[in-house]
Coordinates of C-alpha atoms in Angstrom, one line a residue:
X1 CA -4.2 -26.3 9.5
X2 CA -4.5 -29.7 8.0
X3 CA -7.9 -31.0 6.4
X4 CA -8.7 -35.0 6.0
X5 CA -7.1 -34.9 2.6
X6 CA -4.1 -33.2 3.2
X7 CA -1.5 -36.0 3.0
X8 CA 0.0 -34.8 6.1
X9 CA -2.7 -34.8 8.3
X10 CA -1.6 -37.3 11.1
X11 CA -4.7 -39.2 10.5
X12 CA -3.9 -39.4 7.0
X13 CA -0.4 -40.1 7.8
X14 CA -1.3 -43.1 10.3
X15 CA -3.7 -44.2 7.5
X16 CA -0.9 -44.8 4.8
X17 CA 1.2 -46.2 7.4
X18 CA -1.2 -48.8 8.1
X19 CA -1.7 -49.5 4.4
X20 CA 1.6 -50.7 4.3
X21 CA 3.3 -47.5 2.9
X22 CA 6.9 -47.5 4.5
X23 CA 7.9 -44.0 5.9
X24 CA 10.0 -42.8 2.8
X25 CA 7.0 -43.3 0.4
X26 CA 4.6 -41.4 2.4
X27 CA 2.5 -39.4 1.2
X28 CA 0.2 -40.1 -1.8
X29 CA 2.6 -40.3 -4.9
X30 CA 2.3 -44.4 -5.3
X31 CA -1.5 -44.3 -4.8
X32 CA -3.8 -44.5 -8.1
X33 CA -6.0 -41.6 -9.5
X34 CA -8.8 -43.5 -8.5
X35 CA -7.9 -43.5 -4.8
X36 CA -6.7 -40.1 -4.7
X37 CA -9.6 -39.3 -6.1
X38 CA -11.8 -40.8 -3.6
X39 CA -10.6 -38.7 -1.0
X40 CA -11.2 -35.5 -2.6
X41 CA -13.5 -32.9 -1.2
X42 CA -16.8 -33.6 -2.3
X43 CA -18.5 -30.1 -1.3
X44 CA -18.1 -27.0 -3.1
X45 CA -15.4 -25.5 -1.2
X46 CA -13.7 -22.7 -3.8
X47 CA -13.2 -19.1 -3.0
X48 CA -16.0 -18.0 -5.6
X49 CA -19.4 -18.9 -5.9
X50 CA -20.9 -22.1 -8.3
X51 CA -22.2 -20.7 -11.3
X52 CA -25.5 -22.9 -11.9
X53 CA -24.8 -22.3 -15.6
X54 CA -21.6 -25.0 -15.5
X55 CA -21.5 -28.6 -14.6
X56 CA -19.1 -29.7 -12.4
X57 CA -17.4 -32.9 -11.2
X58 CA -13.7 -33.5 -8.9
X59 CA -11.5 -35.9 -12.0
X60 CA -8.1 -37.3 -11.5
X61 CA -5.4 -38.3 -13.9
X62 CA -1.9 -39.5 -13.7
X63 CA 1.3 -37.9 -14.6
X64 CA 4.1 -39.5 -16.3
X65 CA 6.0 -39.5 -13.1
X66 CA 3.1 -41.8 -11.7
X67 CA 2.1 -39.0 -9.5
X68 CA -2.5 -38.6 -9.4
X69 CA -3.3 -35.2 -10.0
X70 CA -6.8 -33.8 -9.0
X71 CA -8.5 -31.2 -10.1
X72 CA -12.6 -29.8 -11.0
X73 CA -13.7 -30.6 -14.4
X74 CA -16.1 -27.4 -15.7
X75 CA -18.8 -28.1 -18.6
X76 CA -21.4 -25.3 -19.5
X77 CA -24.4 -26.9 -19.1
X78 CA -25.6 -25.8 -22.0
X79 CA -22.7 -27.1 -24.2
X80 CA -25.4 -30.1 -26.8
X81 CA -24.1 -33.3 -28.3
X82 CA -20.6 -31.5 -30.2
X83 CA -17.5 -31.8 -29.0
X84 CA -15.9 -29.1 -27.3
X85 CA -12.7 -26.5 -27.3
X86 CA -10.9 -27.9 -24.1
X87 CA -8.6 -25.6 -21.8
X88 CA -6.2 -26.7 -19.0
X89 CA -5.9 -24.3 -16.3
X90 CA -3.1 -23.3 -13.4
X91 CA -1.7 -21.3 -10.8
X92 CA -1.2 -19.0 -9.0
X93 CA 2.0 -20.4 -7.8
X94 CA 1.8 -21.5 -4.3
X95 CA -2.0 -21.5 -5.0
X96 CA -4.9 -24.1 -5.2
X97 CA -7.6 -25.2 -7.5
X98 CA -10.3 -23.8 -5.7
X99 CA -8.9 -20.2 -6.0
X100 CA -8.2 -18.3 -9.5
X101 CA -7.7 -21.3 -11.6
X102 CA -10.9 -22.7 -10.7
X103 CA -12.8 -19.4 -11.3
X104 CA -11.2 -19.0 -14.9
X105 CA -12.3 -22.4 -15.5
X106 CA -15.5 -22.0 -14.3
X107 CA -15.8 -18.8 -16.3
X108 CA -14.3 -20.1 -19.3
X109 CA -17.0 -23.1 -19.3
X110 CA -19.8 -20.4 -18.8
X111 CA -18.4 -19.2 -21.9
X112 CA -18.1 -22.8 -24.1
X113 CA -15.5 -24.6 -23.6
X114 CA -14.5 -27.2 -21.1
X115 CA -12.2 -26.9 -18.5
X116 CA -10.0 -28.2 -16.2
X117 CA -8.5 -26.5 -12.8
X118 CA -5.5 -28.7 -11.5
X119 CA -3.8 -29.1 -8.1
X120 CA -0.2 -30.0 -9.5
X121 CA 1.9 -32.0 -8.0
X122 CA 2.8 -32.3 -4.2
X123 CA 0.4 -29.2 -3.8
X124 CA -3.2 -29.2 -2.6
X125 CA -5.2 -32.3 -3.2
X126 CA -2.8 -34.0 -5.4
X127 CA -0.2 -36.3 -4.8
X128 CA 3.5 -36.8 -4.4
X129 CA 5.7 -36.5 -1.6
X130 CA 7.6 -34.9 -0.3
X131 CA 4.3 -32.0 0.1
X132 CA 4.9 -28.6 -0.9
X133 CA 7.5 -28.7 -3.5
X134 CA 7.8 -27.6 -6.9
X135 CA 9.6 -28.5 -10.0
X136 CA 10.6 -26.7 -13.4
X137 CA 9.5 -30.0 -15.2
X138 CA 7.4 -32.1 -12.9
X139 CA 5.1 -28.9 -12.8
X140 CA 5.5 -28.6 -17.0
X141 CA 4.7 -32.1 -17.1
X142 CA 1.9 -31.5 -15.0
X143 CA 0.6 -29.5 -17.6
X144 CA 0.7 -31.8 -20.6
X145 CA -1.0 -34.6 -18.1
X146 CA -3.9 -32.2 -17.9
X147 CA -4.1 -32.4 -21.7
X148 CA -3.5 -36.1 -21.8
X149 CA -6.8 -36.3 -19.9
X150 CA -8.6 -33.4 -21.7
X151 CA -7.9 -35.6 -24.8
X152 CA -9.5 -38.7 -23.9
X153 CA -13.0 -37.0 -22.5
X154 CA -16.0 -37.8 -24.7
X155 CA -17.5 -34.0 -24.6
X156 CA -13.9 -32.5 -25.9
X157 CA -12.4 -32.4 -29.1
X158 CA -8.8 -33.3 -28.8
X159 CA -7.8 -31.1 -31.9
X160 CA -8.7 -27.7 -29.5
X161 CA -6.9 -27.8 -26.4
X162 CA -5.2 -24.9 -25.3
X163 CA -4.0 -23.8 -21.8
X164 CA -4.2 -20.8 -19.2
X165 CA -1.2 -20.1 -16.8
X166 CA -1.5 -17.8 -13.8
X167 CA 1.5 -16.4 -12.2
X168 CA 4.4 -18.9 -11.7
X169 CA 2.1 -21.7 -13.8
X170 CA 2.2 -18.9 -16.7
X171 CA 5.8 -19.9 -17.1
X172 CA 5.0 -23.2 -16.4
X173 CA 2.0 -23.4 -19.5
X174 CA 4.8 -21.4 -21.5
X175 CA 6.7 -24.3 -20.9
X176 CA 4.5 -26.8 -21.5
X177 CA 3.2 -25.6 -25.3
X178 CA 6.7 -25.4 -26.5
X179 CA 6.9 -28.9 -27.1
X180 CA 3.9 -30.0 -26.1
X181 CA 2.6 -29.9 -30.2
X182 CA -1.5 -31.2 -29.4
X183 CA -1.4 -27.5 -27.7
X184 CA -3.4 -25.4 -29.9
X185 CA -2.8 -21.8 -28.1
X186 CA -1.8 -21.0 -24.8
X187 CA -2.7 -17.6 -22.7
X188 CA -1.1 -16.7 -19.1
X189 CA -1.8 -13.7 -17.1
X190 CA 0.2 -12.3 -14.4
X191 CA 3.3 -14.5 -15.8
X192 CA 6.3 -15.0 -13.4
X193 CA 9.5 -16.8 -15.0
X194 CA 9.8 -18.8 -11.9
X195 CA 13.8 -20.0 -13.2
X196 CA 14.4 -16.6 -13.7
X197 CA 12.9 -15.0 -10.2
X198 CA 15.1 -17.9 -8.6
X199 CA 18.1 -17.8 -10.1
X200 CA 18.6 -13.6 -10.5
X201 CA 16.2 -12.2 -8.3
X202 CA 13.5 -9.7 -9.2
X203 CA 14.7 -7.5 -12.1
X204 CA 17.9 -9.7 -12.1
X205 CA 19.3 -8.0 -9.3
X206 CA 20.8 -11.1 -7.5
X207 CA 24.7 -11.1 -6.9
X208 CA 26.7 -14.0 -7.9
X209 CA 27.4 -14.0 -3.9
X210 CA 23.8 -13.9 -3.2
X211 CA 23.4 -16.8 -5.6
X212 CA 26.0 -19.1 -3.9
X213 CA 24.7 -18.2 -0.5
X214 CA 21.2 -19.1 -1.3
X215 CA 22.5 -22.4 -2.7
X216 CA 24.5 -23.6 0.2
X217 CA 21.6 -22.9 2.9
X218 CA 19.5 -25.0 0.7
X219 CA 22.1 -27.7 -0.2
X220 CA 23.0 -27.6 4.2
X221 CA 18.8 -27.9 4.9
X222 CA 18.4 -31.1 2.6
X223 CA 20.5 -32.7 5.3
X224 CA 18.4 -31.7 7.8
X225 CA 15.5 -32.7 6.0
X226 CA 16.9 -36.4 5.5
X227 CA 17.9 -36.6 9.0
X228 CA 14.7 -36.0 10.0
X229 CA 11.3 -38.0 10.6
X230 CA 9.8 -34.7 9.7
X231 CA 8.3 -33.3 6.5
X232 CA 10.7 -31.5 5.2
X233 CA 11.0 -27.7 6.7
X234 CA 8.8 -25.2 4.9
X235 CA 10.1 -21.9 4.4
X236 CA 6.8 -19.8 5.8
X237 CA 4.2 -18.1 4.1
X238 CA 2.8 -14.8 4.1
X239 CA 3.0 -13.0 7.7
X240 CA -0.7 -13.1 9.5
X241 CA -0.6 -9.3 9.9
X242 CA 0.6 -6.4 8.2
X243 CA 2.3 -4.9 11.3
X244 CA 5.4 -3.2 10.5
X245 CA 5.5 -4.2 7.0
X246 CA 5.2 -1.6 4.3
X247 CA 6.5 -3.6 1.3
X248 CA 3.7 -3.1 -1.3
X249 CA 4.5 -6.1 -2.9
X250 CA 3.7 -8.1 0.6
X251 CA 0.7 -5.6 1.2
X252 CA -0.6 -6.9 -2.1
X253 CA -0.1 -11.2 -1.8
X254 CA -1.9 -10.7 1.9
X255 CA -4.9 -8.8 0.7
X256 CA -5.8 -12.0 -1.5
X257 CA -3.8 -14.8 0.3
X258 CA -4.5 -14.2 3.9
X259 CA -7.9 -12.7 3.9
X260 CA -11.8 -14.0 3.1
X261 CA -11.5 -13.0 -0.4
X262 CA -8.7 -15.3 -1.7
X263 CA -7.7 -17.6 1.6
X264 CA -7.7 -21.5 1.7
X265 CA -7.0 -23.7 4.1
X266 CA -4.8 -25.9 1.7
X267 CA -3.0 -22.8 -0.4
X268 CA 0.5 -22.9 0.2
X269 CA 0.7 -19.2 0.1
X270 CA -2.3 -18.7 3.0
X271 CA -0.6 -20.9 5.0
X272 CA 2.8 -22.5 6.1
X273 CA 4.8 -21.9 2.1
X274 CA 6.9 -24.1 0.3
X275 CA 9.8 -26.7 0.9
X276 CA 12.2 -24.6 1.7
X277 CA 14.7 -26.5 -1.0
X278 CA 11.6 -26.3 -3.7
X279 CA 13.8 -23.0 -5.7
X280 CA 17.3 -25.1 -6.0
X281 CA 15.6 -26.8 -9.5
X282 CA 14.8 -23.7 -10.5
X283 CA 17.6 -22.3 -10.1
X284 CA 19.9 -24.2 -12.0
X285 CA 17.1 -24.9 -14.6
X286 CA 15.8 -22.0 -17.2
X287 CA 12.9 -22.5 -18.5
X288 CA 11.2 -20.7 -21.7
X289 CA 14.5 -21.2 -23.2
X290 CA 12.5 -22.6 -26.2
X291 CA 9.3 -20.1 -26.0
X292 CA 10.4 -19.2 -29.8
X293 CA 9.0 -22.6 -30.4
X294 CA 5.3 -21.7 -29.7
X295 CA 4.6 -20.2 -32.8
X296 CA 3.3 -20.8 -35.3
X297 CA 0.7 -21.7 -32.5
X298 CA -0.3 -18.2 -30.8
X299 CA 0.4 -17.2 -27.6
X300 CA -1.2 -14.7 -25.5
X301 CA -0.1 -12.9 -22.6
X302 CA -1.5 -10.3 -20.2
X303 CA -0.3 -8.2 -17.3
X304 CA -1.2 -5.2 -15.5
X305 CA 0.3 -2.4 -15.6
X306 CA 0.7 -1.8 -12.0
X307 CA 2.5 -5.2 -11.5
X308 CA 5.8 -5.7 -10.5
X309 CA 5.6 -9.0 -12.4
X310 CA 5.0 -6.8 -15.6
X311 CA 8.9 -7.6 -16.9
X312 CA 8.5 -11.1 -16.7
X313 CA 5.7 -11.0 -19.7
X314 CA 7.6 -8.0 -21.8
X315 CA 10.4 -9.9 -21.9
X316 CA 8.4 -13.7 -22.7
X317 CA 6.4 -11.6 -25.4
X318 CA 9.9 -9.9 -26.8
X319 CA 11.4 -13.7 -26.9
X320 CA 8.0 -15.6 -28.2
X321 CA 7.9 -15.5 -31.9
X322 CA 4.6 -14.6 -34.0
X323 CA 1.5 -15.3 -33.8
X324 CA 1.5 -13.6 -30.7
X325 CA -0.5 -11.0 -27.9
X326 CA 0.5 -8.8 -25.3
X327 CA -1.8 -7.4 -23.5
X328 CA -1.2 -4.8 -20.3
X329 CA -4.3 -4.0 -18.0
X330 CA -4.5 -0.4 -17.2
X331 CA -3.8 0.3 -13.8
X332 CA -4.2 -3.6 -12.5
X333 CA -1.6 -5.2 -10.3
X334 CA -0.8 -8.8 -10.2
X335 CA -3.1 -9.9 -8.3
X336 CA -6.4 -8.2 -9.5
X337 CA -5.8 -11.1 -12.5
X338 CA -6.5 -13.2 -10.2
X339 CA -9.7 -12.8 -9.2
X340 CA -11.1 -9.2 -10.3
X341 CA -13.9 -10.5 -13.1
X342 CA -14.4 -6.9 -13.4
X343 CA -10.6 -6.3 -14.2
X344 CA -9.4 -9.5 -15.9
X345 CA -10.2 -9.7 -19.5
X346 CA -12.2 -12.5 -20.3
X347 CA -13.7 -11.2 -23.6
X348 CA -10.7 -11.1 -25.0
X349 CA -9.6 -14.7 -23.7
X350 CA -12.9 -15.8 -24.8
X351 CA -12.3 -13.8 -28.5
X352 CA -8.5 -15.5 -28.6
X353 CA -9.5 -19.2 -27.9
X354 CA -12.6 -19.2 -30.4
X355 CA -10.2 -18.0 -32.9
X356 CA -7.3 -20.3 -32.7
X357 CA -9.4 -23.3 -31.3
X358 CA -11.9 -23.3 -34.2

């Protein structure tokens, strides 16, 4: 399912095309914020409902890769003449804006402070091409765009900018803060090491054999993909139905991804995945190598203790140095961070922030 902004829509395709884009720049990587901008959704079209305490507007910005980001800018209405706290928000991984990152921003603003929810790049409304692939540090970079822009807005006071990761953009904000100094304190929830899922496998358990395997296919299908006049060939997302499948883990993505209560039409997980090269970066490079270098800017980080993710933020919190938080929902999975406002713990995001963005 393609909508008019999704840079491979054929409409949108034949509409570069004829802008004089030749075939191995398509996409929307060499177009300005500004344009990219202007062909952003204009209706409210999130998987949660518009709090009429917030303000609202679609912004743009530009990586240092050149690429336009998009994403919804959330102010409390409320919020008087003083600048304010400023948060830059992501993830899930393989998710979009208008699905948990939005509604932490939008809660976060009902709570005082301003926030962004980003598309990074080559997913969702954003730009860069080819589509649907990720990057250990294009997607970090992504990151420190979001407070490049934060920084220059007239409502928000550049000295308290801190970030909130979601899943694989937990690693990714992680990242980000380590040398990324203007970063004041950083929370993720639900935090997968996407390096370390890549490269080992869940709980490490990839063979050296398995590694090389994985690598070949990849490094054979990247001369498919530049044979072809194709987009590059996406490894599938989550199955439609549940038949036959009883891996929990599966059970859990589909109830959110694949169902009225977390599904859009341009979510990489509800719909056809990633690039199926996207994990060779991540593979070969580790991130939160440097997490140590956080402090002595706090970091906090939350899981449920259901989740199978829930190693992936022991082991961060074990290798960050202090100030630091962990924090482990009772009986939440990973995905009831996502969305559950009755399950994830804004007071305490809301206590943490005012703290260390005072």
């Amino acid at each position: 399912m393609t909508t008019p902004t999704d840079p491979q829509n054929p409409a949108r395709r034949e509409l570069l095309l004829t802008a004089g884009m030749g075939a191995a720049a398509l996409g929307v990587a060499s177009l300005s914020a500004e344009a990219v901008l202007a062909q952003a959704t204009t209706e409210w079209d999130k998987t949660f409902p518009q709090s009429d305490r917030v303000d609202h507007r679609k912004v743009s910005f530009t990586n240092r890769y050149g690429i336009a980001l998009v994403g919804d800018l959330y102010l409390p209405k409320d919020r008087g003449d003083a600048p304010l706290p400023a948060l830059a928000v992501a993830g899930p991984f393989g998710a979009v804006k208008e699905q948990a990152a939005g509604l932490y921003a939008q809660e976060m603003a009902e709570r005082g402070f301003a926030a962004v929810a980003f598309d990074p790049s080559y997913i969702g409304e954003s730009g860069g091409a080819p589509r649907y692939v990720a990057s250990p540090d294009i997607n970090t970079e992504d990151f420190m765009a979001a407070v490049d822009f934060l920084g220059l807005q007239d409502a928000v006071d550049r000295d308290r900018i801190g970030m909130i990761g979601i899943c694989g953009f937990g690693g990714m904000a992680l990242n980000a803060a380590s040398p990324d100094k203007r970063v004041k304190a950083v929370a993720v929830t639900s935090m997968y090491d996407m390096s370390r899922v890549n490269a080992r496998g869940y709980f490490d358990a990839m063979t050296e054999e398995d590694r090389t395997e994985a690598l070949t296919a990849m490094s054979l299908q990247r001369w498919e993909d530049a044979a072809s006049d194709e987009a590059p060939k996406l490894a599938g997302g989550l199955p439609d139905t549940l038949d036959g499948i009883d891996n929990p883990v599966i059970a859990m993505y589909h109830a959110y991804y694949k169902t009225d209560r977390g599904y859009h039409p341009r979510s990489l997980n509800s719909n056809g995945g990633w690039n199926v090269t996207s994990a060779m970066s991540f593979m070969n490079m580790p991130q939160l190598t440097y997490i140590h270098e956080i402090s002595p800017r706090p970091a906090l980080i939350i899981a449920g203790s259901e989740a199978h993710s829930r190693y992936f933020s022991e082991d961060a919190y074990a290798a960050a140095r202090d100030p630091k938080e962990l924090v482990i929902i009772d009986g939440a999975d990973h995905c009831d961070l996502y969305d559950q406002k009755d399950i994830i713990p804004f007071d305490r995001l809301q206590a943490f922030f005012k703290g260390h963005l005072a």
